[in-house]
Short mmCIF file of C-alpha atoms in Angstrom, two decimals:
data_model
loop_
_atom_site.label_atom_id
_atom_site.label_comp_id
_atom_site.label_asym_id
_atom_site.label_seq_id
_atom_site.Cartn_x
_atom_site.Cartn_y
_atom_site.Cartn_z
CA ALA A 158 73.54 145.75 90.36
CA THR A 159 76.94 147.31 92.33
CA VAL A 160 76.69 150.97 91.26
CA PRO A 161 74.79 153.02 93.14
CA SER A 162 74.52 156.35 91.46
CA GLN A 163 73.24 154.35 88.67
CA GLU A 164 70.53 152.80 90.58
CA ALA A 165 69.77 156.16 91.81
CA LEU A 166 69.40 157.86 88.17
CA VAL A 167 67.06 155.24 87.31
CA ARG A 168 65.34 155.71 90.33
CA ALA A 169 64.85 158.88 89.98
CA ALA A 170 63.17 158.85 86.37
CA GLY A 171 61.26 156.11 88.03
CA TYR A 172 62.03 152.81 87.23
CA GLN A 173 62.19 149.24 89.44
CA PRO A 174 64.24 146.67 89.32
CA ALA A 175 62.18 144.01 87.23
CA ARG A 176 64.65 141.47 86.81
CA TYR A 177 67.77 139.94 88.61
CA TRP A 178 70.87 138.13 86.38
CA TYR A 179 73.68 135.95 88.23
CA GLY A 180 76.90 136.03 86.14
CA MET A 181 78.89 133.13 86.62
CA LYS A 182 82.13 131.06 86.32
CA ARG A 183 83.45 127.95 86.58
CA ASP A 184 87.60 127.12 86.20
CA LEU A 185 88.38 124.65 84.00
CA SER A 186 91.38 123.42 85.78
CA ALA A 187 89.14 121.13 87.98
CA PRO A 188 87.48 118.53 86.12
CA PRO A 189 84.31 118.72 85.23
CA PRO A 190 81.48 116.95 86.39
CA PRO A 191 80.95 113.49 85.49
CA ILE A 192 79.02 112.75 81.93
CA PRO A 193 75.96 110.73 82.77
CA PRO A 194 74.70 108.59 80.73
CA VAL A 195 72.86 109.47 77.45
CA PRO A 196 68.85 108.47 78.04
CA ASP A 197 67.96 105.40 76.22
CA GLY A 198 66.44 106.22 73.01
CA LEU A 199 68.26 109.49 72.41
CA ARG A 200 71.74 110.50 71.23
CA VAL A 201 73.96 113.67 71.92
CA VAL A 202 75.44 114.64 68.16
CA PRO A 203 77.88 118.07 67.40
CA TRP A 204 76.15 121.30 65.89
CA SER A 205 75.51 121.09 62.22
CA ALA A 206 74.54 123.41 59.51
CA GLN A 207 71.70 120.58 58.38
CA LEU A 208 70.13 121.40 62.23
CA ASP A 209 70.21 124.68 62.49
CA GLU A 210 67.15 125.71 61.30
CA PRO A 211 65.31 122.86 63.27
CA LEU A 212 67.30 124.10 66.35
CA ARG A 213 66.43 127.58 65.74
CA ARG A 214 62.95 126.39 65.74
CA ALA A 215 63.31 124.57 68.70
CA HIS A 216 64.93 127.54 70.65
CA GLY A 217 61.72 129.08 70.44
CA GLU A 218 59.69 126.38 71.77
CA ALA A 219 62.13 126.01 74.69
CA PHE A 220 62.07 129.37 75.81
CA ALA A 221 58.67 130.12 75.14
CA ASP A 222 57.67 130.49 79.07
CA HIS A 223 61.41 132.42 79.92
CA TRP A 224 60.90 136.17 80.81
CA GLY A 225 61.15 138.32 77.95
CA SER A 226 61.85 135.86 75.40
CA THR A 227 60.93 136.40 71.76
CA PRO A 228 61.29 133.40 68.94
CA PRO A 229 64.88 134.48 67.37
CA ASP A 230 63.77 135.39 63.43
CA GLU A 231 66.04 133.67 60.55
CA GLN A 232 68.12 137.18 60.59
CA ARG A 233 68.43 137.14 64.09
CA TRP A 234 68.96 133.64 64.75
CA THR A 235 72.07 134.10 61.98
CA GLN A 236 73.30 137.39 63.43
CA TRP A 237 73.59 136.68 67.39
CA TYR A 238 73.45 132.85 67.65
CA THR A 239 74.94 129.88 65.36
CA GLY A 240 75.72 132.76 62.90
CA SER A 241 77.74 135.03 65.40
CA ARG A 242 81.32 135.22 64.76
CA GLY A 243 82.19 133.95 68.61
CA PHE A 244 79.77 130.82 67.99
CA GLN A 245 81.97 127.37 68.76
CA PRO A 246 80.25 124.37 66.97
CA GLU A 247 82.91 122.32 68.14
CA LEU A 248 81.96 123.03 72.39
CA SER A 249 78.11 123.00 70.90
CA ARG A 250 75.97 119.99 71.41
CA LEU A 251 72.51 118.95 70.86
CA VAL A 252 70.42 115.69 71.95
CA LEU A 253 68.13 114.12 69.74
CA ASP A 254 65.17 111.93 70.05
CA GLY A 255 65.43 110.32 66.22
CA ASP A 256 65.31 113.45 64.15
CA ARG A 257 63.87 115.98 66.76
CA ILE A 258 65.73 118.30 68.93
CA ALA A 259 65.01 117.07 72.50
CA ALA A 260 68.18 119.64 74.30
CA TYR A 261 70.62 121.59 73.17
CA LEU A 262 73.55 123.75 74.17
CA LEU A 263 75.27 126.71 72.27
CA SER A 264 78.93 127.84 73.12
CA TYR A 265 81.06 130.68 72.11
CA PHE A 266 84.41 132.36 72.86
CA TYR A 267 85.24 135.92 72.27
CA PRO A 268 89.21 136.89 71.38
CA ALA A 269 89.15 140.54 72.72
CA GLU A 270 88.15 139.47 75.91
CA ALA A 271 90.65 136.60 76.46
CA GLU A 272 93.21 139.04 75.69
CA ALA A 273 92.13 141.26 77.98
CA THR A 274 92.08 139.13 80.78
CA GLY A 275 94.79 136.20 79.63
CA VAL A 276 91.61 133.48 80.24
CA ARG A 277 90.60 131.37 77.63
CA GLU A 278 86.87 131.73 78.19
CA ALA A 279 84.22 129.35 76.23
CA TYR A 280 80.97 131.19 77.64
CA VAL A 281 77.37 128.89 77.26
CA GLY A 282 75.25 131.18 75.71
CA GLN A 283 72.22 128.98 75.49
CA VAL A 284 71.32 125.64 77.32
CA GLY A 285 67.33 124.41 76.39
CA THR A 286 65.53 121.77 77.03
CA LEU A 287 62.33 121.28 75.28
CA ARG A 288 58.96 120.86 77.46
CA PRO A 289 58.48 116.58 76.58
CA TRP A 290 61.76 116.31 77.57
CA ARG A 291 62.22 118.49 80.56
CA ARG A 292 63.14 116.67 84.04
CA ARG A 293 65.07 113.55 82.05
CA GLY A 294 68.91 114.90 83.31
CA LEU A 295 69.66 116.35 79.16
CA ALA A 296 70.84 120.17 80.46
CA GLY A 297 73.01 118.51 83.10
CA LEU A 298 74.30 116.03 80.47
CA LEU A 299 74.82 118.92 77.88
CA LEU A 300 76.70 120.80 80.50
CA ALA A 301 78.97 118.28 81.64
CA THR A 302 79.97 117.34 78.02
CA GLY A 303 80.30 120.84 76.47
CA LEU A 304 82.50 121.28 80.19
CA ALA A 305 85.07 118.54 79.20
CA ALA A 306 84.98 119.92 75.70
CA ALA A 307 86.07 123.28 76.56
CA ARG A 308 88.44 121.70 78.81
CA SER A 309 90.22 119.16 76.38
CA GLU A 310 90.11 122.11 73.74
CA GLY A 311 92.51 124.39 76.65
CA TYR A 312 90.00 126.64 77.98
CA GLY A 313 90.54 127.82 81.35
CA ARG A 314 87.01 129.29 82.50
CA ALA A 315 83.72 128.76 81.60
CA SER A 316 81.03 131.18 82.16
CA LEU A 317 77.19 132.35 81.42
CA THR A 318 74.33 134.15 82.74
CA VAL A 319 71.16 132.72 84.00
CA ASP A 320 68.32 134.43 85.21
CA SER A 321 67.71 134.51 88.70
CA SER A 322 64.08 133.40 88.77
CA ASN A 323 64.10 131.30 86.04
CA PRO A 324 61.52 128.76 86.57
CA THR A 325 63.24 125.78 85.16
CA GLY A 326 65.52 125.59 88.30
CA ALA A 327 69.02 126.53 85.99
CA LEU A 328 70.78 127.89 88.77
CA GLY A 329 71.00 124.85 90.80
CA LEU A 330 72.15 123.01 87.77
CA TYR A 331 75.46 125.35 87.09
CA GLU A 332 75.76 125.31 90.74
CA ARG A 333 75.74 121.70 91.11
CA ALA A 334 78.25 121.92 87.85
CA GLY A 335 80.97 124.23 89.84
CA PHE A 336 79.46 127.53 88.41
CA VAL A 337 79.57 130.33 91.14
CA VAL A 338 78.12 134.16 90.52
CA ASP A 339 80.69 136.53 89.61
CA HIS A 340 78.27 139.64 89.54
CA THR A 341 74.41 140.42 89.27
CA SER A 342 73.16 142.51 86.76
CA VAL A 343 69.87 144.06 86.91
CA THR A 344 66.85 144.80 84.07
CA TRP A 345 64.94 147.78 84.89
CA ALA A 346 61.71 148.42 83.95
CA LYS A 347 59.02 151.48 83.86
CA PRO A 348 55.36 151.15 83.54
CA VAL A 349 54.32 153.95 80.39
CA GLY A 350 51.02 154.58 79.09
#
């Protein structure tokens, strides 16, 4: 969003801004937000391979109304989500209602970035709450739990990317947890046909 020559180039080619994204960071030297109580009937569990396929399906459901999202097939899930080399199972959590996934948080770590910046950064890749469990504080619970885990594992910073127009109020959630906008990026689109 801060490269005028790129903006001029894509505008000249007929593209218009379609969506803005905030890259957010949080210093983990500051204590994470307090972990709220788990609502009655629910439980927080670490990620496990046994829950991975139900999690893949839950992710498709949780992001069904998110701009540009499509449910990941098994291959994409394995390559880019929990099968990614950067995936950190020890920082990832799920909220279960019986045997159903109600919400989840998946985290990642990229050694090359840590080497370049000198900071171990836990990247919060996905936070999702399925529609029947929304507005119950589960995302805040998972975020506080994940930040506490990252801090205890020696990470110096947490980061994430959020859609600035996310209809679920994710931006406010992240700001309340101490994240601040570090940079803005743009998705450009051009009508065809």
